[in-house]
Coordinates of C-alpha atoms and ligand atoms in Angstrom, one line a residue:
X1 CA 145.3 149.4 18.0
X2 CA 148.9 149.0 16.8
X3 CA 150.4 149.2 20.3
X4 CA 148.4 146.3 21.5
X5 CA 149.2 144.0 18.6
X6 CA 152.8 144.9 19.2
X7 CA 152.8 143.5 22.7
X8 CA 150.8 140.5 21.8
X9 CA 153.7 139.5 19.7
X10 CA 156.2 140.3 22.4
X11 CA 158.8 137.6 21.8
X12 CA 160.2 137.9 25.3
X13 CA 157.2 136.4 26.9
X14 CA 158.2 132.9 28.0
X15 CA 161.5 133.2 26.1
X16 CA 164.8 132.0 27.3
X17 CA 167.6 133.5 29.4
X18 CA 168.1 137.2 29.3
X19 CA 164.5 137.9 28.3
X20 CA 163.7 139.0 31.7
X21 CA 166.7 141.3 31.8
X22 CA 165.5 142.9 28.6
X23 CA 162.1 143.4 30.0
X24 CA 163.4 145.1 33.1
X25 CA 165.7 147.4 31.1
X26 CA 162.9 148.2 28.7
X27 CA 160.5 148.9 31.6
X28 CA 163.1 151.2 33.3
X29 CA 163.7 153.0 30.0
X30 CA 160.0 153.4 29.5
X31 CA 159.7 154.9 33.0
X32 CA 162.6 157.2 32.1
X33 CA 160.9 158.1 28.9
X34 CA 157.8 159.1 30.8
X35 CA 159.9 161.3 33.1
X36 CA 161.5 162.9 30.2
X37 CA 158.2 163.6 28.6
X38 CA 157.1 165.2 31.9
X39 CA 160.3 167.3 31.9
X40 CA 159.6 168.3 28.3
X41 CA 156.1 169.3 29.2
X42 CA 157.2 171.5 32.1
X43 CA 160.1 173.1 30.3
X44 CA 158.2 173.9 27.2
X45 CA 155.4 175.3 29.4
X46 CA 157.9 177.4 31.2
X47 CA 159.1 178.8 27.9
X48 CA 155.6 179.5 26.6
X49 CA 154.6 181.0 30.0
X50 CA 157.3 183.7 29.4
X51 CA 155.2 184.8 26.4
X52 CA 152.0 184.7 28.4
X53 CA 152.8 185.4 32.0
X54 CA 154.8 183.5 34.7
X55 CA 151.6 182.6 36.7
X56 CA 150.2 180.6 33.8
X57 CA 152.8 177.8 34.2
X58 CA 151.1 174.4 34.9
X59 CA 152.6 173.8 38.4
X60 CA 151.8 177.3 39.5
X61 CA 148.3 177.0 38.1
X62 CA 147.5 173.6 39.6
X63 CA 149.1 174.7 42.8
X64 CA 146.9 177.8 42.8
X65 CA 143.8 175.6 42.1
X66 CA 144.8 173.3 45.0
X67 CA 145.2 176.3 47.3
X68 CA 141.8 177.7 46.3
X69 CA 140.1 174.4 47.0
X70 CA 141.9 173.5 50.2
X71 CA 139.5 173.6 53.1
X72 CA 140.3 176.2 55.7
X73 CA 141.4 173.7 58.4
X74 CA 143.8 172.0 56.1
X75 CA 145.2 175.3 54.9
X76 CA 145.6 176.3 58.5
X77 CA 147.4 173.1 59.2
X78 CA 149.8 173.7 56.3
X79 CA 150.5 177.3 57.3
X80 CA 151.1 176.2 60.8
X81 CA 153.4 173.3 60.0
X82 CA 155.2 174.5 57.0
X83 CA 155.0 178.2 57.7
X84 CA 156.2 180.3 54.9
X85 CA 157.4 177.1 53.2
X86 CA 153.9 175.8 52.8
X87 CA 153.9 176.8 49.1
X88 CA 157.3 175.1 48.5
X89 CA 156.0 171.9 50.1
X90 CA 152.9 172.1 47.9
X91 CA 154.9 172.6 44.7
X92 CA 157.3 169.8 45.5
X93 CA 154.3 167.6 46.3
X94 CA 152.8 168.4 42.8
X95 CA 156.1 167.7 41.1
X96 CA 156.5 164.4 43.0
X97 CA 153.0 163.3 42.0
X98 CA 153.6 164.3 38.4
X99 CA 156.9 162.3 38.3
X100 CA 155.1 159.2 39.6
X101 CA 152.3 159.6 37.0
X102 CA 154.9 160.3 34.3
X103 CA 156.7 157.1 35.0
X104 CA 153.5 155.1 35.1
X105 CA 152.4 156.6 31.8
X106 CA 155.8 155.9 30.3
X107 CA 155.6 152.2 31.3
X108 CA 152.0 152.0 30.1
X109 CA 153.1 153.4 26.7
X110 CA 155.2 150.3 26.2
X111 CA 152.1 148.3 25.7
X112 CA 149.6 151.0 24.7
X113 CA 151.7 153.5 22.8
X114 CA 149.0 155.8 21.7
X115 CA 147.0 155.6 24.9
X116 CA 150.2 156.5 26.9
X117 CA 150.8 159.5 24.7
X118 CA 147.2 160.6 24.9
X119 CA 147.4 160.4 28.7
X120 CA 150.0 163.1 28.5
X121 CA 147.5 165.3 26.8
X122 CA 145.1 164.8 29.8
X123 CA 147.7 166.2 32.1
X124 CA 148.2 169.1 29.7
X125 CA 144.5 169.7 29.8
X126 CA 144.4 169.6 33.6
X127 CA 147.1 172.3 33.7
X128 CA 145.3 174.4 31.1
X129 CA 142.0 174.1 32.9
X130 CA 143.6 175.0 36.2
X131 CA 145.3 178.1 34.7
X132 CA 142.1 179.4 33.0
X133 CA 140.0 178.8 36.1
X134 CA 142.2 180.8 38.4
X135 CA 140.4 183.9 39.7
X136 CA 142.6 186.1 37.5
X137 CA 142.7 183.5 34.7
X138 CA 142.3 184.3 31.0
X139 CA 142.1 182.0 28.0
X140 CA 145.7 182.6 26.9
X141 CA 146.8 181.2 30.3
X142 CA 146.0 177.7 28.8
X143 CA 148.7 178.0 26.3
X144 CA 151.7 176.9 28.3
X145 CA 150.0 173.7 29.4
X146 CA 148.6 173.0 26.0
X147 CA 151.8 173.5 24.1
X148 CA 153.8 171.7 26.8
X149 CA 151.3 168.8 26.7
X150 CA 151.3 168.5 22.9
X151 CA 155.1 168.5 22.7
X152 CA 155.4 166.0 25.5
X153 CA 152.8 163.8 23.8
X154 CA 154.9 163.7 20.6
X155 CA 158.1 163.0 22.5
X156 CA 156.6 160.2 24.5
X157 CA 155.2 158.6 21.3
X158 CA 158.7 158.9 19.7
X159 CA 160.5 157.4 22.7
X160 CA 158.0 154.6 23.1
X161 CA 158.6 153.8 19.4
X162 CA 162.2 153.2 20.2
X163 CA 161.3 150.7 22.8
X164 CA 159.1 148.7 20.5
X165 CA 160.4 145.2 19.7
X166 CA 161.4 144.8 16.1
X167 CA 162.2 141.8 14.0
X168 CA 165.0 139.9 15.6
X169 CA 168.0 138.8 13.5
X170 CA 166.4 135.3 13.5
X171 CA 163.4 136.8 11.7
X172 CA 160.9 135.3 14.1
X173 CA 158.7 138.4 13.8
X174 CA 156.7 139.2 10.8
X175 CA 157.3 142.6 9.2
X176 CA 154.1 144.0 10.6
X177 CA 153.3 147.7 10.5
X178 CA 154.3 148.3 14.1
X179 CA 157.7 147.0 13.8
X180 CA 158.2 148.9 10.6
X181 CA 157.1 152.0 12.3
X182 CA 159.6 151.5 15.1
X183 CA 162.3 150.8 12.7
X184 CA 161.5 153.9 10.7
X185 CA 161.5 156.0 13.9
X186 CA 164.9 154.6 14.7
X187 CA 166.2 155.6 11.4
X188 CA 164.8 159.1 11.8
X189 CA 167.0 159.4 14.9
X190 CA 169.9 158.5 12.8
X191 CA 170.8 155.4 14.7
X192 CA 170.4 153.0 11.8
X193 CA 169.4 149.5 12.6
X194 CA 172.8 147.9 12.9
X195 CA 173.3 145.1 15.4
X196 CA 175.7 147.2 17.4
X197 CA 173.0 149.6 18.2
X198 CA 170.5 147.1 19.4
X199 CA 170.0 145.5 22.8
X200 CA 168.2 142.3 22.9
X201 CA 168.1 138.6 23.4
X202 CA 167.8 135.7 21.1
X203 CA 164.2 136.4 20.8
X204 CA 163.8 140.2 20.7
X205 CA 165.5 143.5 20.2
X206 CA 164.7 147.1 20.5
X207 CA 166.5 150.2 19.5
X208 CA 168.2 151.0 22.8
X209 CA 170.7 153.3 21.3
X210 CA 168.1 155.1 19.4
X211 CA 166.2 155.5 22.6
X212 CA 169.2 156.9 24.5
X213 CA 169.9 159.4 21.7
X214 CA 166.4 160.6 21.4
X215 CA 165.9 160.7 25.1
X216 CA 169.1 162.7 25.6
X217 CA 168.2 165.1 22.8
X218 CA 164.7 165.6 24.3
X219 CA 166.1 166.2 27.8
X220 CA 168.8 168.6 26.6
X221 CA 166.4 170.5 24.3
X222 CA 163.8 170.8 27.0
X223 CA 166.4 171.9 29.6
X224 CA 167.4 174.6 27.2
X225 CA 163.8 175.7 26.7
X226 CA 163.2 175.6 30.4
X227 CA 166.3 177.8 31.2
X228 CA 165.4 180.2 28.4
X229 CA 161.9 180.4 29.8
X230 CA 163.3 181.1 33.3
X231 CA 165.4 183.8 31.9
X232 CA 162.6 185.5 30.0
X233 CA 160.3 185.2 33.0
X234 CA 163.0 186.8 35.1
X235 CA 163.3 189.7 32.8
X236 CA 159.7 190.8 33.4
X237 CA 160.6 190.6 37.1
X238 CA 163.7 192.6 36.5
X239 CA 161.7 195.5 35.0
X240 CA 159.5 195.5 38.0
X241 CA 162.5 195.5 40.2
X242 CA 164.0 198.4 38.3
X243 CA 160.8 200.4 38.7
X244 CA 161.0 199.8 42.4
X245 CA 164.6 200.9 42.6
X246 CA 163.9 204.3 41.0
X247 CA 161.1 205.2 43.5
X248 CA 161.8 207.9 45.9
X249 CA 159.2 208.1 48.6
X250 CA 158.3 211.7 49.3
X251 CA 158.3 213.0 52.8
X252 CA 154.8 212.4 54.3
X253 CA 152.9 215.5 55.1
X254 CA 151.8 213.8 58.3
X255 CA 154.8 211.9 59.6
X256 CA 154.6 209.4 62.4
X257 CA 156.1 210.5 65.7
X258 CA 159.3 208.8 66.7
X259 CA 158.7 205.5 68.4
X260 CA 158.7 206.3 72.2
X261 CA 162.0 205.4 73.8
X262 CA 160.3 203.0 76.2
X263 CA 158.3 201.2 73.5
X264 CA 161.0 198.6 73.0
X265 CA 162.2 197.1 76.3
X266 CA 165.2 195.6 74.6
X267 CA 164.9 192.3 76.4
X268 CA 166.8 189.4 74.9
X269 CA 164.4 186.9 73.3
X270 CA 161.6 189.5 73.0
X271 CA 160.3 190.4 69.6
X272 CA 161.5 193.8 68.5
X273 CA 158.9 196.6 68.5
X274 CA 159.3 197.3 64.8
X275 CA 159.5 194.2 62.6
X276 CA 162.2 194.5 60.0
X277 CA 160.8 193.9 56.5
X278 CA 162.9 190.7 56.0
X279 CA 161.4 189.2 59.2
X280 CA 157.8 190.3 58.5
X281 CA 155.5 187.3 58.3
X282 CA 154.1 186.6 54.9
X283 CA 150.7 185.0 54.3
X284 CA 149.1 184.9 50.8
X285 CA 147.9 182.5 48.1
X286 CA 150.5 183.6 45.5
X287 CA 152.8 180.8 44.3
X288 CA 154.6 183.3 42.1
X289 CA 154.9 186.6 43.9
X290 CA 153.4 189.2 41.5
X291 CA 156.1 191.6 40.1
X292 CA 154.2 194.7 39.1
X293 CA 155.9 197.5 37.2
X294 CA 155.0 200.6 39.2
X295 CA 155.1 202.7 36.0
X296 CA 152.3 200.6 34.5
X297 CA 150.3 200.3 37.7
X298 CA 146.7 201.7 37.8
X299 CA 144.1 201.6 40.5
X300 CA 140.4 201.9 39.6
X301 CA 137.8 203.0 42.2
X302 CA 134.3 202.3 41.1
X303 CA 131.0 200.6 42.0
X304 CA 127.8 201.3 43.9
X305 CA 127.4 204.9 44.9
X306 CA 130.7 206.0 43.4
X307 CA 129.7 209.4 42.0
X308 CA 133.1 210.0 40.4
X309 CA 134.9 206.8 39.5
X310 CA 138.7 207.3 39.7
X311 CA 141.7 205.8 38.0
X312 CA 145.0 206.7 39.6
X313 CA 148.6 205.8 38.7
X314 CA 151.5 205.3 41.1
X315 CA 153.0 208.8 40.6
X316 CA 149.5 210.3 41.2
X317 CA 149.5 208.6 44.6
X318 CA 152.9 209.9 45.5
X319 CA 151.8 213.4 44.7
X320 CA 148.9 213.2 47.2
X321 CA 148.9 213.9 50.8
X322 CA 150.8 211.1 52.4
X323 CA 150.6 209.9 56.0
X324 CA 153.0 207.7 57.9
X325 CA 151.8 205.5 60.7
X326 CA 152.9 202.5 62.8
X327 CA 150.4 199.8 62.5
X328 CA 150.5 196.2 63.7
X329 CA 149.2 193.6 61.2
X330 CA 147.8 190.2 62.3
X331 CA 146.7 187.2 60.4
X332 CA 143.5 185.5 61.3
X333 CA 145.3 182.2 60.9
X334 CA 147.6 183.1 63.8
X335 CA 147.2 180.6 66.5
X336 CA 147.4 181.6 70.2
X337 CA 151.1 182.2 70.7
X338 CA 151.7 182.1 66.9
X339 CA 154.1 184.2 64.7
X340 CA 151.8 185.8 62.2
X341 CA 151.8 189.3 63.6
X342 CA 154.2 192.1 62.8
X343 CA 154.5 195.8 63.3
X344 CA 155.7 198.2 60.6
X345 CA 155.9 201.9 59.8
X346 CA 153.7 202.4 56.7
X347 CA 153.6 205.4 54.4
X348 CA 150.6 205.9 52.1
X349 CA 147.5 207.8 51.0
X350 CA 144.6 207.9 53.5
X351 CA 142.0 205.7 51.8
X352 CA 139.1 207.8 53.1
X353 CA 140.5 210.8 51.2
X354 CA 140.4 208.9 47.9
X355 CA 137.0 207.4 48.6
X356 CA 135.6 210.9 49.4
X357 CA 137.1 212.3 46.2
X358 CA 135.3 209.5 44.3
X359 CA 132.1 210.7 46.0
X360 CA 131.7 207.7 48.3
X361 CA 129.6 208.0 51.4
X362 CA 129.7 205.4 54.1
X363 CA 126.5 203.6 55.0
X364 CA 126.4 205.5 58.3
X365 CA 126.0 208.6 56.2
X366 CA 123.4 207.1 53.8
X367 CA 125.8 205.6 51.3
X368 CA 124.4 202.5 49.4
X369 CA 127.6 200.4 49.7
X370 CA 128.7 198.8 52.9
X371 CA 131.5 196.7 51.5
X372 CA 134.7 197.8 49.9
X373 CA 136.1 195.0 47.8
X374 CA 139.8 195.2 47.0
X375 CA 141.2 193.1 44.2
X376 CA 144.8 192.3 43.5
X377 CA 146.6 191.6 40.3
X378 CA 146.6 187.9 41.2
X379 CA 142.8 187.8 41.6
X380 CA 142.6 187.9 45.4
X381 CA 139.5 189.6 46.7
X382 CA 139.2 191.1 50.1
X383 CA 136.1 192.7 51.6
X384 CA 136.3 195.5 54.2
X385 CA 133.5 197.4 55.8
X386 CA 133.2 200.9 54.2
X387 CA 132.3 202.3 57.6
X388 CA 135.6 201.0 59.1
X389 CA 137.8 202.6 56.4
X390 CA 135.9 205.9 56.6
X391 CA 135.4 206.2 60.4
X392 CA 138.6 208.3 60.9
X393 CA 141.0 205.5 61.6
X394 CA 144.3 205.4 59.6
X395 CA 143.2 203.2 56.7
X396 CA 146.0 203.5 54.2
X397 CA 146.8 202.7 50.7
X398 CA 150.4 202.0 51.6
X399 CA 153.3 202.5 49.2
X400 CA 156.1 202.3 51.8
X401 CA 157.0 199.9 54.6
X402 CA 159.7 200.8 57.2
X403 CA 161.3 203.5 55.0
X404 CA 161.4 201.7 51.7
X405 CA 158.9 201.0 48.9
X406 CA 156.8 198.0 49.7
X407 CA 158.8 194.8 49.2
X408 CA 157.4 192.5 46.5
X409 CA 156.4 190.0 49.1
X410 CA 154.4 192.6 50.9
X411 CA 152.4 193.9 48.0
X412 CA 154.5 196.2 45.8
X413 CA 153.6 198.7 44.5
X414 CA 150.4 199.4 46.6
X415 CA 148.6 197.5 49.4
X416 CA 145.9 198.3 51.9
X417 CA 146.5 198.5 55.6
X418 CA 143.6 199.1 58.0
X419 CA 144.2 199.2 61.8
X420 CA 142.1 196.8 63.8
X421 CA 141.1 194.3 61.1
X422 CA 142.7 191.0 60.3
X423 CA 144.7 191.0 57.1
X424 CA 142.3 188.8 55.2
X425 CA 139.5 191.4 55.5
X426 CA 141.7 194.5 55.0
X427 CA 145.3 194.2 53.8
X428 CA 145.0 193.5 50.1
X429 CA 148.5 193.3 48.5
X430 CA 149.3 194.0 44.9
X431 CA 146.1 196.1 44.8
X432 CA 144.7 197.1 41.5
X433 CA 140.9 197.6 42.0
X434 CA 138.6 199.0 44.6
X435 CA 134.9 198.3 44.2
X436 CA 132.1 199.6 46.3
X437 CA 129.4 197.0 46.8
X438 CA 127.4 195.3 49.6
X439 CA 128.1 192.4 51.8
X440 CA 124.7 191.0 50.7
X441 CA 125.8 191.1 47.0
X442 CA 129.3 189.8 47.1
X443 CA 131.4 187.3 49.1
X444 CA 135.2 187.8 48.9
X445 CA 137.7 185.0 48.5
X446 CA 138.1 183.9 52.1
X447 CA 134.4 184.4 52.9
X448 CA 133.6 181.8 50.2
X449 CA 135.9 179.5 52.2
X450 CA 134.4 179.4 55.6
X451 CA 135.8 182.6 57.1
X452 CA 133.7 185.4 58.5
X453 CA 132.6 188.4 56.5
X454 CA 133.8 190.8 59.1
X455 CA 136.7 190.2 61.4
X456 CA 138.1 192.7 63.9
X457 CA 141.4 191.6 65.5
X458 CA 140.9 189.9 68.8
X459 CA 142.8 191.0 71.9
X460 CA 145.8 188.7 72.3
X461 CA 149.1 188.3 74.1
X462 CA 152.1 186.2 73.7
X463 CA 155.0 185.1 75.8
X464 CA 158.3 185.4 73.8
X465 CA 160.7 184.6 76.6
X466 CA 161.4 182.2 78.2
X467 CA 160.9 179.8 75.3
X468 CA 158.8 176.7 75.8
X469 CA 160.8 174.0 77.7
X470 CA 163.6 176.5 78.6
X471 CA 165.4 175.7 81.8
X472 CA 166.3 179.0 83.5
X473 CA 168.1 179.1 86.8
X474 CA 166.0 179.6 89.9
X475 CA 165.8 183.2 91.1
X476 CA 164.6 186.2 89.1
X477 CA 163.6 185.3 85.6
X478 CA 162.4 187.9 83.1
X479 CA 159.1 186.9 81.5
X480 CA 158.3 189.1 78.5
X481 CA 156.3 189.3 75.3
X482 CA 153.9 191.3 73.2
X483 CA 150.2 192.1 73.4
X484 CA 147.9 193.5 70.8
X485 CA 144.4 194.9 70.4
X486 CA 144.7 197.1 67.4
X487 CA 142.6 200.2 67.3
X488 CA 141.5 199.6 70.9
X489 CA 144.9 199.6 72.6
X490 CA 146.3 197.5 75.4
X491 CA 145.3 198.5 78.9
X492 CA 146.8 195.8 81.0
X493 CA 148.7 192.6 80.8
X494 CA 148.9 190.0 83.6
X495 CA 151.0 186.9 84.1
X496 CA 150.4 183.9 86.4
X497 CA 152.3 180.8 87.3
X498 CA 150.8 177.4 87.7
X499 CA 147.3 178.8 87.7
X500 CA 148.0 181.0 90.8
X501 CA 147.2 184.7 91.3
X502 CA 147.5 187.1 88.3
X503 CA 150.4 189.5 88.5
X504 CA 150.4 192.8 86.7
X505 CA 153.1 193.0 84.1
X506 CA 155.0 196.2 83.4
X507 CA 153.9 197.7 80.1
X508 CA 156.3 199.3 77.6
X509 CA 155.5 202.8 76.5
X510 CA 152.5 202.9 74.1
X511 CA 153.3 203.9 70.5
X512 CA 149.7 204.1 69.5
X513 CA 146.5 202.1 70.0
X514 CA 147.1 200.6 66.5
X515 CA 150.4 198.9 67.5
X516 CA 151.2 196.0 69.7
X517 CA 152.7 196.7 73.1
X518 CA 155.6 194.9 74.8
X519 CA 155.3 193.8 78.4
X520 CA 157.6 192.2 81.0
X521 CA 157.3 190.6 84.5
X522 CA 160.1 189.7 86.8
X523 CA 159.4 186.2 88.0
X524 CA 160.9 184.9 91.2
X525 CA 161.3 181.4 89.8
X526 CA 161.6 178.3 92.0
X527 CA 163.0 175.0 90.9
X528 CA 160.7 172.5 89.2
X529 CA 158.3 172.5 86.2
X530 CA 156.1 175.6 85.9
X531 CA 153.5 176.8 83.6
X532 CA 153.5 180.6 82.7
X533 CA 150.3 182.1 81.4
X534 CA 149.5 185.5 80.1
X535 CA 146.3 187.5 79.4
X536 CA 145.7 191.0 78.1
X537 CA 142.9 193.5 78.7
X538 CA 142.1 196.1 76.0
X539 CA 141.0 199.7 76.4
X540 CA 137.4 198.7 76.1
X541 CA 138.0 196.8 79.3
X542 CA 137.6 193.4 77.8
X543 CA 140.0 190.8 79.1
X544 CA 141.1 187.9 76.9
X545 CA 139.0 184.9 77.4
X546 CA 140.5 181.6 78.4
X547 CA 138.1 179.8 76.1
X548 CA 140.1 178.2 73.3
X549 CA 138.6 178.5 69.9
X550 CA 140.5 177.7 66.6
X551 CA 141.4 180.3 64.0
X552 CA 138.4 179.5 61.7
X553 CA 136.2 181.4 61.2
X554 CA 137.3 184.7 62.7
X555 CA 140.4 184.3 64.8
X556 CA 141.7 182.1 67.7
X557 CA 141.0 182.9 71.3
X558 CA 142.5 181.4 74.5
X559 CA 145.6 182.2 76.5
X560 CA 149.2 181.6 75.6
X561 CA 151.1 179.5 78.1
X562 CA 154.6 178.2 78.2
X563 CA 156.0 175.3 80.3
X564 CA 159.5 175.7 81.7
X565 CA 161.8 173.6 83.8
X566 CA 163.5 175.8 86.4
X567 CA 166.9 174.4 87.5
Ligands
LIG1 N1 146.8 189.7 47.1 C1 146.7 189.2 48.3 N2 146.7 190.0 49.4 C2 146.6 189.5 50.6 C3 146.6 188.1 50.8 C4 146.6 187.3 49.7 O1 146.6 186.0 49.8 N3 146.7 187.8 48.4 N4 146.5 187.6 52.1 C5 146.0 188.5 53.2 C6 146.3 188.0 54.5 S1 145.4 186.6 55.0 C7 147.2 188.6 55.3 S2 147.2 188.1 57.0 C8 148.0 189.7 54.9 C9 149.5 189.4 55.2 O2 150.3 190.4 54.7 P1 151.9 190.2 54.7 O3 152.1 188.9 53.9 O4 152.5 191.4 54.2 O5 152.3 189.9 56.2 O6 147.9 190.0 53.5 C10 146.6 189.9 53.0 N5 146.6 190.4 51.7
LIG2 MO1 145.8 186.4 57.1

């Protein structure tokens, strides 16, 4: 192989002063060449992804593949520690790894020029495979990585050529093919082979200037391609945003009643009863938030026992009977005391109406399908019991959240919301397909990943104030928080100090059994360290257990407690 013979003749080995310097410079430039090749790959892929779709980019695709393969406990850890930044951390991690590999490949290509360039193709192939393998992947999704990889392969080959030693002025190297090749490559870049353009020692030179020019050109061209790709990708998003702006939500035929005056105790440090959209937790697997054009959106309802399959558009939905309801949504990954719970006022079409129109009967009425699988545009699948969505509860295909069309982060244009079930078994965002099937026949995304098939929300309560390790003054201290047991309702909340007697907390007015409920308790605090603990009882009469279990497979149990140091 030419690259090997090149190095065997490396005149710097064992040569005099300065040879080491050349070697270091050459190594550093080679690493830089690798980095630039990596940059080229990503930028070209970005540009090509604009022609395919933004989700097909290699970092997004590989990130998605990593998310899909992350075991539940690790994912849980990531969500817990990085919160809504978990995806940013993942992407930065992928980029950092890629940079390391790119530098290594760059250095390797000094010695093994073709092997190094070929290694770039392997990365392209990984990106391509990851993109096609995504749940919503198609063959064309491979294009960004393939084109990016091929381009980067060529660029690295060219750059490595510039770093090849060529005959020194002393003529101690034969005019072998490799050196010729390097010389020719240098000429192509218009640098000539004049001594001024070369860096070297007594015993070896390479085309440093040629490298710098080629590298700069590659970096600049790829940055341009990358920026253009960004632009183009953003324009698709802009159309979706425009479609969202033009939406006027009709008045619901069944509006929600005003939130009772006493539902929000207005206590400092206590979570507000209604969660503003911008503060609403976000949990999903999407590295690129899908931006769907509402005008092009379609929902298909089909599957087992669907007598009249339906396809509806966004405007069709808006013209139907709309209901408005306050519903508290909770994530199964919410730890005891955790933040992944929020309450919003949703507007949408009753899901049961649509299903009945399609001729669906729940299993309790002899229907053949017990599972409703909702699919999103990004390939998420979520399985919900048909009986639950048709048992009279307010299961909604939501189009509005707190008085505006759904935010993109929360599923625009349409998502599901089902009171009483954790989000992963009910709340599909960016919905595009509803299929009637059975739990025996099909496992949805999370079920394939260790989580339970069915998951009603567990009764929980949380202390919002005082905060952990707060140091309130002795005397009356307001202890307050929220409690939830969606679709059952909260009957009672109790608080105790240092494992003593349970004290009944005062409950805020109830909005509905589908929403959380604020509570407060006036604590006569005495100086010293104390542990506050809360427990809720739901309307079924079940009191939260103190037995701690983790979030996997169907939701955490245990009591939230907070340690404070009273002054
Ligand atoms: N398409 C899609 N829908 C999804 C998810 C997802 O990853 N993708 N996550 C689900 C989970 S686990 C939860 S808890 C809720 C969270 O909804 P939010 O992000 O609007 O709070 O969305 C659900 N719907
Ligand atoms: Mo969730």
